[in-house]
Short mmCIF file of C-alpha atoms in Angstrom, two decimals:
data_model
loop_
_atom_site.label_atom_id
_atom_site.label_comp_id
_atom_site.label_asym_id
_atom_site.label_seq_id
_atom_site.Cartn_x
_atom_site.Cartn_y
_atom_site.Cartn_z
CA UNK D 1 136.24 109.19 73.32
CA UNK D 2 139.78 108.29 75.06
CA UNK D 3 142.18 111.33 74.72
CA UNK D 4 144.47 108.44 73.20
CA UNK D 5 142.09 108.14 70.29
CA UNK D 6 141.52 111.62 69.82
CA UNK D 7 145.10 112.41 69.66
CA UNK D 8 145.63 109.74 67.05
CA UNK D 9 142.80 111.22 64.67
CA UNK D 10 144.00 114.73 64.60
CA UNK D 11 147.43 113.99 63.89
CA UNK D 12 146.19 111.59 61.19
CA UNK D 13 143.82 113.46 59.79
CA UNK D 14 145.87 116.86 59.84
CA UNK D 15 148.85 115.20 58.57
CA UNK D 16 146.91 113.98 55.58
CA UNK D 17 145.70 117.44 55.08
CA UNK D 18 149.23 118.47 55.10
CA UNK D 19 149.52 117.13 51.31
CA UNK D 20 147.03 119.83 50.35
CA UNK D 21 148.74 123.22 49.77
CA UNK D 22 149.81 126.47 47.62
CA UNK D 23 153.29 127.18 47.36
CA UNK D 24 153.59 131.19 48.46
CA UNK D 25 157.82 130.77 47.59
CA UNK D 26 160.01 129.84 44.67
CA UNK D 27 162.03 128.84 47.95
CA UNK D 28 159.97 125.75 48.53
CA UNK D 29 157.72 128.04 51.51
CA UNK D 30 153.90 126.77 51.58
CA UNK D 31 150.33 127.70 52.71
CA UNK D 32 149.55 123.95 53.90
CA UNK D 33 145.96 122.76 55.09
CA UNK D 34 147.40 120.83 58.00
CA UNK D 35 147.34 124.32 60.32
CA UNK D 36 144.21 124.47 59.80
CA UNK D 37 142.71 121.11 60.26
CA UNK D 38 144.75 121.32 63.11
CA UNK D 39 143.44 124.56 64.71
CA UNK D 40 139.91 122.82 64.47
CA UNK D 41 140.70 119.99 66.32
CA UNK D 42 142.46 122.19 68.87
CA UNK D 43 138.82 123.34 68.91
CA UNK D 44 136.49 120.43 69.50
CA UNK D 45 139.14 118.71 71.06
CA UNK D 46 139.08 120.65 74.33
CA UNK D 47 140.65 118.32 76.73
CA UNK D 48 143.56 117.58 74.85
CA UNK D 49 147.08 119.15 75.74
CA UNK D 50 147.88 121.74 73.30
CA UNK D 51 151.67 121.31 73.34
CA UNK D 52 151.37 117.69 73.56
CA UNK D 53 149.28 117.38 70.46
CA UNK D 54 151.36 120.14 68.27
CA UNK D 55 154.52 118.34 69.00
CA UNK D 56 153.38 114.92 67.85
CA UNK D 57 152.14 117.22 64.44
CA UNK D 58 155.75 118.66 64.51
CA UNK D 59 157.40 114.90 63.95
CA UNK D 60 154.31 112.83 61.94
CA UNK D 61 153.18 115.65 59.40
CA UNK D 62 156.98 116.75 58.07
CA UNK D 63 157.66 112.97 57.69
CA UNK D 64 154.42 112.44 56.00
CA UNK D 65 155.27 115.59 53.81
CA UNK D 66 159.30 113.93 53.44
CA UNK D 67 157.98 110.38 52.63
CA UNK D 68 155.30 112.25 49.74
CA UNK D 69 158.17 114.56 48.60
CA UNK D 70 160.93 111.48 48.21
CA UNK D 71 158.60 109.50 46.21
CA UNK D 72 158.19 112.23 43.82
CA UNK D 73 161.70 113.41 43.26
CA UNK D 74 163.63 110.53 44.38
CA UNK D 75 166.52 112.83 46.06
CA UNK D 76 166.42 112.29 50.23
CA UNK D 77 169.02 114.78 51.37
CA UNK D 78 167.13 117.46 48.67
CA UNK D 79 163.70 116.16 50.20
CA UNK D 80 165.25 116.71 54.10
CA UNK D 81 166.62 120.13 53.30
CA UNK D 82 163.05 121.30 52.07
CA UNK D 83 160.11 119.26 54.36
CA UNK D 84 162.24 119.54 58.30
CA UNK D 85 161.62 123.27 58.15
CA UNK D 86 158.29 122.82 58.60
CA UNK D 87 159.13 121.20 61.98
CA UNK D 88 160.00 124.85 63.20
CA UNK D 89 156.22 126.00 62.19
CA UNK D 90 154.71 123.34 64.64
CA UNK D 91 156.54 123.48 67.53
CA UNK D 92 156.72 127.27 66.97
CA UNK D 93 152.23 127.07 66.97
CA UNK D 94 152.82 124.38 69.75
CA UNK D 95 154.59 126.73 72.11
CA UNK D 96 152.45 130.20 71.34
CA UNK D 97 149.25 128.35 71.35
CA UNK D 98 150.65 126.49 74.77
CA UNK D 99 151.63 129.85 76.58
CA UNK D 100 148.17 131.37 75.54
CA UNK D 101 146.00 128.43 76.56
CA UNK D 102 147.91 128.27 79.80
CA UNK D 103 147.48 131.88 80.61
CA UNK D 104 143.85 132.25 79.47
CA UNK D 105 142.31 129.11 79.12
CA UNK D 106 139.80 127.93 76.05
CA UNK D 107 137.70 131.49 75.39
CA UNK D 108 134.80 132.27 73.04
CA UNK D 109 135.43 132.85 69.54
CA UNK D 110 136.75 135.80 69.49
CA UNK D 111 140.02 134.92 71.66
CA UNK D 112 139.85 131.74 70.26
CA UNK D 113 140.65 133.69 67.01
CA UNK D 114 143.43 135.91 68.74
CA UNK D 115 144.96 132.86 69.74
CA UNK D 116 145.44 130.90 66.84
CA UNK D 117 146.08 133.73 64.63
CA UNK D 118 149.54 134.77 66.52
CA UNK D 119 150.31 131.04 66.64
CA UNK D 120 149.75 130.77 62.90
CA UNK D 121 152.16 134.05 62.55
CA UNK D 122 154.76 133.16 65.44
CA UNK D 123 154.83 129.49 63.31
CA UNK D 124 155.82 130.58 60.64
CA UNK D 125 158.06 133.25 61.85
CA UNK D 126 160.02 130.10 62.89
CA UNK D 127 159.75 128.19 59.87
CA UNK D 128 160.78 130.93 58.00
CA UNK D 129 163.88 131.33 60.53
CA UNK D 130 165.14 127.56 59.79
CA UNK D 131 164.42 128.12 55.79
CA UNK D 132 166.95 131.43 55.92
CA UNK D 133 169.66 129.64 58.17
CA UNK D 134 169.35 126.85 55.53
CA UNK D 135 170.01 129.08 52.61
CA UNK D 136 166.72 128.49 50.95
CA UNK D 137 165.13 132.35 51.32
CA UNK D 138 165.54 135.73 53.60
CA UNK D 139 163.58 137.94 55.70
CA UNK D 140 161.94 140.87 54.36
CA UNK D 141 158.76 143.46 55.54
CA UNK D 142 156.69 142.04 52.87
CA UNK D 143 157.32 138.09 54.72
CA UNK D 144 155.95 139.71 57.69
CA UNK D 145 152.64 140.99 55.99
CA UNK D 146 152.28 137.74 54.10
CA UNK D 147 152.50 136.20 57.15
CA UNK D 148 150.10 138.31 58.77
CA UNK D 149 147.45 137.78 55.63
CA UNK D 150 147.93 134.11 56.14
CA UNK D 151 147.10 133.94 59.82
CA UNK D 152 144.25 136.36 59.45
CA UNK D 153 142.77 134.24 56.63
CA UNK D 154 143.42 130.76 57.87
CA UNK D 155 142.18 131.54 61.43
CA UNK D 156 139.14 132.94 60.22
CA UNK D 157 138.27 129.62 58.16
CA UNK D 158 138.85 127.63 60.97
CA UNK D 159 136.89 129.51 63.30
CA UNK D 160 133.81 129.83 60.58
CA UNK D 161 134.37 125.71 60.73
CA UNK D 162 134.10 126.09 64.60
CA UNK D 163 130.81 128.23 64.37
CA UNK D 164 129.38 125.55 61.96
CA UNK D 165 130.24 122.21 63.63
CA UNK D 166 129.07 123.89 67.27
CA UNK D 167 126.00 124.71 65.62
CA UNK D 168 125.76 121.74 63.71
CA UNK D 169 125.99 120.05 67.27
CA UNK D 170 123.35 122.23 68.78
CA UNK D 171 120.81 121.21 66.27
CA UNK D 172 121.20 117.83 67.04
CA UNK D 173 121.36 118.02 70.74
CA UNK D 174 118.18 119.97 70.13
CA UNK D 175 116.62 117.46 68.08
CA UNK D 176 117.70 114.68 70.55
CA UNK D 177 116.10 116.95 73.35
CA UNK D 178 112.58 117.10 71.69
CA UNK D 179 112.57 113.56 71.12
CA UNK D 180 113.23 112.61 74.31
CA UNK D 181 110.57 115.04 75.53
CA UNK D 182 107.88 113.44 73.48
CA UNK D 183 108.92 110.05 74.87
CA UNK D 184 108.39 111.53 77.98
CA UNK D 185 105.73 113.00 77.54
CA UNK D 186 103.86 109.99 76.10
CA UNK D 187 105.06 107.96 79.14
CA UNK D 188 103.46 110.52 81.78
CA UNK D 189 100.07 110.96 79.93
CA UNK D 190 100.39 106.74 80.12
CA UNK D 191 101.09 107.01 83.62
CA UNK D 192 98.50 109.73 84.03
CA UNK D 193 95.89 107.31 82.55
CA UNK D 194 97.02 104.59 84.67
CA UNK D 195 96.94 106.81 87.95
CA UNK D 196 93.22 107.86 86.91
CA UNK D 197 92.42 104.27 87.04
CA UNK D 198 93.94 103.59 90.28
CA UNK D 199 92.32 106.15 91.92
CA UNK D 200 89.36 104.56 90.83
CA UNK D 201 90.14 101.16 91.75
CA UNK D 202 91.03 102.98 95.18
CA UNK D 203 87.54 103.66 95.88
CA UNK D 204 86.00 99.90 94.32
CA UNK D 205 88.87 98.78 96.87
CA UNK D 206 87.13 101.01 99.90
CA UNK D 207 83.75 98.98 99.18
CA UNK D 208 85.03 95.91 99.15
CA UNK D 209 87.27 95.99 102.77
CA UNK D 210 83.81 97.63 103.77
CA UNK D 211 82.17 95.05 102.96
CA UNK D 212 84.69 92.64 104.37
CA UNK D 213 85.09 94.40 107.95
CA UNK D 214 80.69 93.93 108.04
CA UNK D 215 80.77 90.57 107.31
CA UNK D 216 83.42 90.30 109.95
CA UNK D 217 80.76 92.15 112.25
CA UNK D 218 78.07 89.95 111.57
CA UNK D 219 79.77 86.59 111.87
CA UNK D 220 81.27 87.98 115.16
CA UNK D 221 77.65 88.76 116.47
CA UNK D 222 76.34 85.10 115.37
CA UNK D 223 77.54 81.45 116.44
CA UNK D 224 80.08 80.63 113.85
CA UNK D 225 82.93 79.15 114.16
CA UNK D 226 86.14 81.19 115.19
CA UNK D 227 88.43 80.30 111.82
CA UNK D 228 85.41 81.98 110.05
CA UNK D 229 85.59 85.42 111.70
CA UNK D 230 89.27 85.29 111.80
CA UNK D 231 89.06 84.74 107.70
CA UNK D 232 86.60 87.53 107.68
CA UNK D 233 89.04 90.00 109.62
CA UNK D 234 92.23 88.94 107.40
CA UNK D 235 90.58 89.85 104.28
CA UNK D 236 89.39 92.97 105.09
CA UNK D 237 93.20 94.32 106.83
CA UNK D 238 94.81 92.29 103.59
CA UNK D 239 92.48 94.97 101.55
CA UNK D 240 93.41 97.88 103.76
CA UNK D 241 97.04 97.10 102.89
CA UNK D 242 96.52 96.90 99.25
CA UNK D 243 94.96 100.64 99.53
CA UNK D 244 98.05 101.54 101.16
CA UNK D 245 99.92 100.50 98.33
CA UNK D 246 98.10 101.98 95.79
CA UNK D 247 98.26 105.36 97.65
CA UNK D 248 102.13 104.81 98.03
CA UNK D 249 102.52 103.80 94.21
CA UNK D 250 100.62 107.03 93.23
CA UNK D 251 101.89 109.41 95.62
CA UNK D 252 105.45 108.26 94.17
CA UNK D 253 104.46 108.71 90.47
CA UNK D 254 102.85 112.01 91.16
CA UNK D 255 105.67 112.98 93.53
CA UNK D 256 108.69 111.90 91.61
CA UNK D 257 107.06 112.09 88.12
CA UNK D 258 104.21 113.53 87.18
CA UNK D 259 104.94 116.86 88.57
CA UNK D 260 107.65 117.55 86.76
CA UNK D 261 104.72 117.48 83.55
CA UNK D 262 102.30 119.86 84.99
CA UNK D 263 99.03 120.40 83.10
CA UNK D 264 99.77 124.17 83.18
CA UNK D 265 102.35 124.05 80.06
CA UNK D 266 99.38 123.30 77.87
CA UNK D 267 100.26 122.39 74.34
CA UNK D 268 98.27 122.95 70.88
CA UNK D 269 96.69 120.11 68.98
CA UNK D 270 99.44 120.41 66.51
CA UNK D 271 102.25 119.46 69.19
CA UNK D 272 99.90 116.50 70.50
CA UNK D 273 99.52 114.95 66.95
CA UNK D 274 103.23 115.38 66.22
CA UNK D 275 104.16 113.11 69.42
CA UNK D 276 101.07 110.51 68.50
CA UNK D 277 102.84 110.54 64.87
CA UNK D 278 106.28 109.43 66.61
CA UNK D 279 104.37 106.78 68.79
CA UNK D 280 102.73 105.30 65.98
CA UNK D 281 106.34 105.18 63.99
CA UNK D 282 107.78 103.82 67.29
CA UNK D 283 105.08 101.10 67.19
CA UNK D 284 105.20 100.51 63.59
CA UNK D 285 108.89 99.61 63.49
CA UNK D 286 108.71 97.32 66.37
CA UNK D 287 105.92 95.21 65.31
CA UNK D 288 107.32 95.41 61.81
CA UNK D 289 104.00 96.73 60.58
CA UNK D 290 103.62 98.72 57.19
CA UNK D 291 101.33 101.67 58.73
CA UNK D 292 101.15 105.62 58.12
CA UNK D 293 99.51 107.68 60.04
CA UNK D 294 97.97 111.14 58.91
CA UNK D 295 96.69 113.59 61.05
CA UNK D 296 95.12 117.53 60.34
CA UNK D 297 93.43 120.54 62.63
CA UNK D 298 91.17 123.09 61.00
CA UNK D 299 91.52 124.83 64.92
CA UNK D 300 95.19 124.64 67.08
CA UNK D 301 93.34 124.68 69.98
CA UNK D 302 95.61 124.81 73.48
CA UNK D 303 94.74 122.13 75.29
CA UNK D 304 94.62 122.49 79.66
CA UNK D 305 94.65 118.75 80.45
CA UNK D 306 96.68 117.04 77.73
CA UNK D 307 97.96 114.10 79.11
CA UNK D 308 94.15 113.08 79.33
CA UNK D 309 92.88 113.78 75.89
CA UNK D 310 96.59 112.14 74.68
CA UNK D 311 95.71 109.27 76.50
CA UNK D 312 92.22 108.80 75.08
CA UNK D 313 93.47 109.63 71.74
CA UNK D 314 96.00 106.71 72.68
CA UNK D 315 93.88 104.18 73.34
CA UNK D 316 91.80 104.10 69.96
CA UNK D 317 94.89 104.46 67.80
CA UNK D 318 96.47 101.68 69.65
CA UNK D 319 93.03 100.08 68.80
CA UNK D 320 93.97 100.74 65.39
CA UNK D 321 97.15 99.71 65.17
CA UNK D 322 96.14 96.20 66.74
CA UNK D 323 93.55 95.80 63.87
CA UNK D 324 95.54 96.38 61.11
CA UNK D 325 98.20 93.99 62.83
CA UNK D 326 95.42 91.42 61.90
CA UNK D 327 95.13 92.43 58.15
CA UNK D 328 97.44 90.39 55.31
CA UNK D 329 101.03 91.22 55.31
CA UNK D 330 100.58 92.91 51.91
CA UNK D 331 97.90 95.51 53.34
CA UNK D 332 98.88 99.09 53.68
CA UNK D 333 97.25 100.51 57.25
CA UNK D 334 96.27 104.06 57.48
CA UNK D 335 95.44 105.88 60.26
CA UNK D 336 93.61 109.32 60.03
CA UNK D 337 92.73 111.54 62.89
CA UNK D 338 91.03 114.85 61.97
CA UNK D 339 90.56 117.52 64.47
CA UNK D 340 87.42 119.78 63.44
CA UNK D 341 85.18 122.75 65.36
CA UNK D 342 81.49 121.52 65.36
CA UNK D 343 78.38 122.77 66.61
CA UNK D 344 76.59 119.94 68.03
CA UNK D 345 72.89 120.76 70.42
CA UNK D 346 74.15 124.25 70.73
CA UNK D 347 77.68 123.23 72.25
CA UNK D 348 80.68 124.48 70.56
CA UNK D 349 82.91 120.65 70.50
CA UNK D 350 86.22 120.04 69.03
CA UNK D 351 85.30 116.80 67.00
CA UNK D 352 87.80 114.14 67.08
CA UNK D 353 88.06 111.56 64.13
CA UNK D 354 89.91 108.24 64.07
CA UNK D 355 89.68 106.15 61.38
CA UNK D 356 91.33 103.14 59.92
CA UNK D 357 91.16 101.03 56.87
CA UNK D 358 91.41 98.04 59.01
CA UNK D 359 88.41 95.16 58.90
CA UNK D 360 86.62 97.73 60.72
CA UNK D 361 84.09 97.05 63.53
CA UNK D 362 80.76 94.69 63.88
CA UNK D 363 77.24 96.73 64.45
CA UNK D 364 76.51 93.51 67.27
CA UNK D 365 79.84 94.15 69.34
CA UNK D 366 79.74 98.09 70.13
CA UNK D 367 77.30 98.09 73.23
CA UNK D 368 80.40 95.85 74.67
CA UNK D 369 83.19 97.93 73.49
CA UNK D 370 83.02 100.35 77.06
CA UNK D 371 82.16 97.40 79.40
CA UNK D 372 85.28 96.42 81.73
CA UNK D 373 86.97 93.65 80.95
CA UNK D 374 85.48 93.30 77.47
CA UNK D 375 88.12 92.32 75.00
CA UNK D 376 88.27 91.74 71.22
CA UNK D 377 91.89 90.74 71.68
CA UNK D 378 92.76 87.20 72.00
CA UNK D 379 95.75 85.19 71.50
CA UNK D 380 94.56 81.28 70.18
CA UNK D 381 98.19 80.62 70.32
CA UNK D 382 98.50 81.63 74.13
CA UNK D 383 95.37 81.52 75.43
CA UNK D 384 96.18 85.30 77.01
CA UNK D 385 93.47 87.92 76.35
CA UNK D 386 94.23 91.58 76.91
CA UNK D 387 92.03 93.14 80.00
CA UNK D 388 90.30 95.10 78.27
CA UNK D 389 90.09 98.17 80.14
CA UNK D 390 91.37 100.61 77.24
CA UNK D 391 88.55 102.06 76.18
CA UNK D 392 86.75 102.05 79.78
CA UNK D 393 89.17 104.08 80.68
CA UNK D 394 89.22 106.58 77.91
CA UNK D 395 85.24 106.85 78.40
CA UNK D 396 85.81 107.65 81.57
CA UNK D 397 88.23 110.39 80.87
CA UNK D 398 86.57 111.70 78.30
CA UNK D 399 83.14 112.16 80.58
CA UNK D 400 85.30 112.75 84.02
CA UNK D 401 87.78 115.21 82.49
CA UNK D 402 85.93 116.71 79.52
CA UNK D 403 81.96 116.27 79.94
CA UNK D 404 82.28 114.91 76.34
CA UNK D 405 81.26 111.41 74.54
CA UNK D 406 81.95 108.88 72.27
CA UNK D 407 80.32 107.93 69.36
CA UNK D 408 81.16 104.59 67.92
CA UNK D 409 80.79 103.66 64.01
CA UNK D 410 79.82 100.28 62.82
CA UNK D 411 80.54 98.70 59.71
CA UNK D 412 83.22 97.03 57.58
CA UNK D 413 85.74 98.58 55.62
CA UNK D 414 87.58 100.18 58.91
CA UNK D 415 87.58 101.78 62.40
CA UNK D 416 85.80 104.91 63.05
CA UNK D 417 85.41 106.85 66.00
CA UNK D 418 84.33 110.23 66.45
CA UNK D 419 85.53 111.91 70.11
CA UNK D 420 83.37 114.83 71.27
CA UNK D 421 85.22 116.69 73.37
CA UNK D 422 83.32 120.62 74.20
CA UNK D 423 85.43 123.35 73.65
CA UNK D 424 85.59 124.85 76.64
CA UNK D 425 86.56 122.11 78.75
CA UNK D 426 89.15 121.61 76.53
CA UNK D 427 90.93 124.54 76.28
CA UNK D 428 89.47 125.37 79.93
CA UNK D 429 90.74 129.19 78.99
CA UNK D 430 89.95 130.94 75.69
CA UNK D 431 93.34 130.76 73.30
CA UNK D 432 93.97 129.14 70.44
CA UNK D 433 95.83 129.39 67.08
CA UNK D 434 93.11 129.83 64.30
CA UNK D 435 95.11 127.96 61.27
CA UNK D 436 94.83 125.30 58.96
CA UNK D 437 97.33 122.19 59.53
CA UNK D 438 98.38 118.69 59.07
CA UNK D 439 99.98 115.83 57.65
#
């Protein structure tokens, strides 16, 4: 915000605040709002000049105050004689206020406080000074320790304001912070994912130059023609420099990315489902779909390698969500995931459910559901069908990173999944939070 426009809004808005006030004298002497409204904006307002700002107050707010006061009574020079000592309380605040900024700079609350309480007094010492040269009152000991009271009271309010609008502030900065944290952190364990499945494309990459460079080999130990073996060759350095590029690509997301989100922080179920909740909300509102999703732990267990099991977990809600973008407008989608300890052959397993009320899944499809390139997903409009490497990748995870399984349920009437995943290679150290949860 332009210092222009910030200017403009505390005179305006303390000048209007100037209408609000207790008369203190029979002399015409009031406790006005305005001083304090413009204490807070002295405040939040950091960057403004102090005098600057106080003098503008000293010529708008009187001739708001003169313009209010004429309309009412009707008599000008009576109006003048009463509302233009209040110009000797602003530039009076403008010049204590001024001198103290200058000499100590903007403090914590405390000399904040200090500060605006002796411009408050020195103010209206000076108002006070014009209202007594005009005739209207005089100067006594008891003016002083009204004076006093006034300043003591009014700075306090405006400092309490100060306390709540700072904290006010830090609750949403906070706020703002852990959602940008979960978008973050949903982007890594996507880039984690992806990563995975480079590295394994790496090594179906190694095979194939090696099987390039032999051919290469063998048409170079045979009679063939020279255009052949050259063809042989390219391939297999065209492959080399593809590795090359995949190592580059994920040395600069691990580098530059990823290790800013180690797998050391570890984070409970709880936190996990929370930031699946927000992606699901994210994805709702863009595709304009009318989904909730619900979510409970009987176990918080403290998961080591999070951005994997988030990224499994990912892959069949995003399965989900895809599903029930194929039901009628007028259909309500649910999506349930249920985290529950189960003893399963002797093995202790976390047992993750995820269900749907979508048009569930057909009993002749599932052996094809984990085979790469498989793909339910295709656009008649387009002709584009989706690669189909979601749920390859999350079996892989889930048997690379875990040692657990999959188990895939048939039938109409909705999605469901169940995701074994063994204790300890979960947690991969004993700690958890033993409590009940959820949405």
């Amino acid at each position: 915000m332009k210092q222009r426009t910030k200017l403009i809004i505390m005179v305006t808005v303390s000048s209007i605040a100037s209408q609000i006030s207790l008369n203190m004298f029979q002399s015409g002497f009031i406790l006005a709002m305005s001083p304090l409204m413009m204490g807070f904006f002295l405040y939040i307002f950091k960057d403004l000049n102090a005098f600057k700002a106080c003098c503008w107050m000293a010529v708008v707010s009187p001739l708001v105050r003169l313009i209010v006061v004429i309309l009412q009574s009707g008599d000008v020079w009576g109006s003048m004689h009463i509302v233009l000592p209040d110009i000797g309380f602003f530039f009076g605040y403008a010049i204590c206020f001024a001198l103290m900024t200058k000499n100590l700079g903007y403090a914590p609350y405390h000399k904040f406080y200090i500060r605006i309480v002796l411009a408050d007094f020195f103010g209206n010492c000076c108002e006070q000074t014009l209202r007594v040269m005009a005739g209207l009152t005089t100067f006594t000991l008891d003016t002083f320790s009204v004076f006093i009271t006034i300043a003591l009271i009014r700075s306090f309010v405006v400092v309490v304001i100060c306390i709540a609008a700072d904290t006010y502030s830090s609750l949403l900065e906070r706020k703002e912070h852990e959602e940008n944290y979960k978008k973050l952190l949903l982007t890594a364990s996507t880039f984690e994912s992806e990563v995975y499945s480079m590295h394994k494309n790496m090594n179906e990459i190694e095979d194939i130059m090696t099987h390039a460079f032999a051919l290469y080999r063998d048409l170079d130990s045979s009679e063939y023609p020279p255009e052949l073996k050259d063809n042989a060759l390219t391939i297999a350095k065209d492959i080399h420099e593809v590795k090359k590029g995949y190592k580059r690509v994920i040395k600069g997301l691990q580098d530059n990315f990823l290790s800013d989100f180690n797998d050391d922080s570890r984070l409970p179920i709880s936190d996990l489902l929370k930031i699946l909740s927000v992606d699901v909300d994210r994805a709702r509102d863009l595709f304009h779909q009318d989904i909730t999703f619900h979510y409970s732990y009987e176990t918080n267990h403290v998961i080591q390698k999070h951005f994997a099991f988030m990224s499994i977990l990912r892959n069949f809600i995003s399965n989900s969500i895809d599903a029930l973008g194929d039901m009628p407008s007028s259909h309500h989608g649910d999506i349930y995931v249920r985290c529950r300890d189960m003893t399963k052959d002797g093995t202790a397993y976390c047992a993750v459910e995820v269900k749907d009320n979508g048009p569930g899944i057909a009993p002749d499809i599932v052996e094809f559901l984990f085979v790469p390139g498989y793909s339910t997903k295709f656009n008649e409009a387009t002709g584009d069908i989706n690669r189909g490497v979601g749920l390859t990748l999350a079996k892989d995870l889930m048997e690379s990173q875990f040692n657990g399984h999959i188990e895939i349920h048939p039938g109409a009437g909705g999605a469901l999944s169940t995701l074994w995943f063994p204790v300890e290679d979960l947690t991969a150290r004993e700690n958890s939070y033993s409590n009940l949860g959820g949405e």
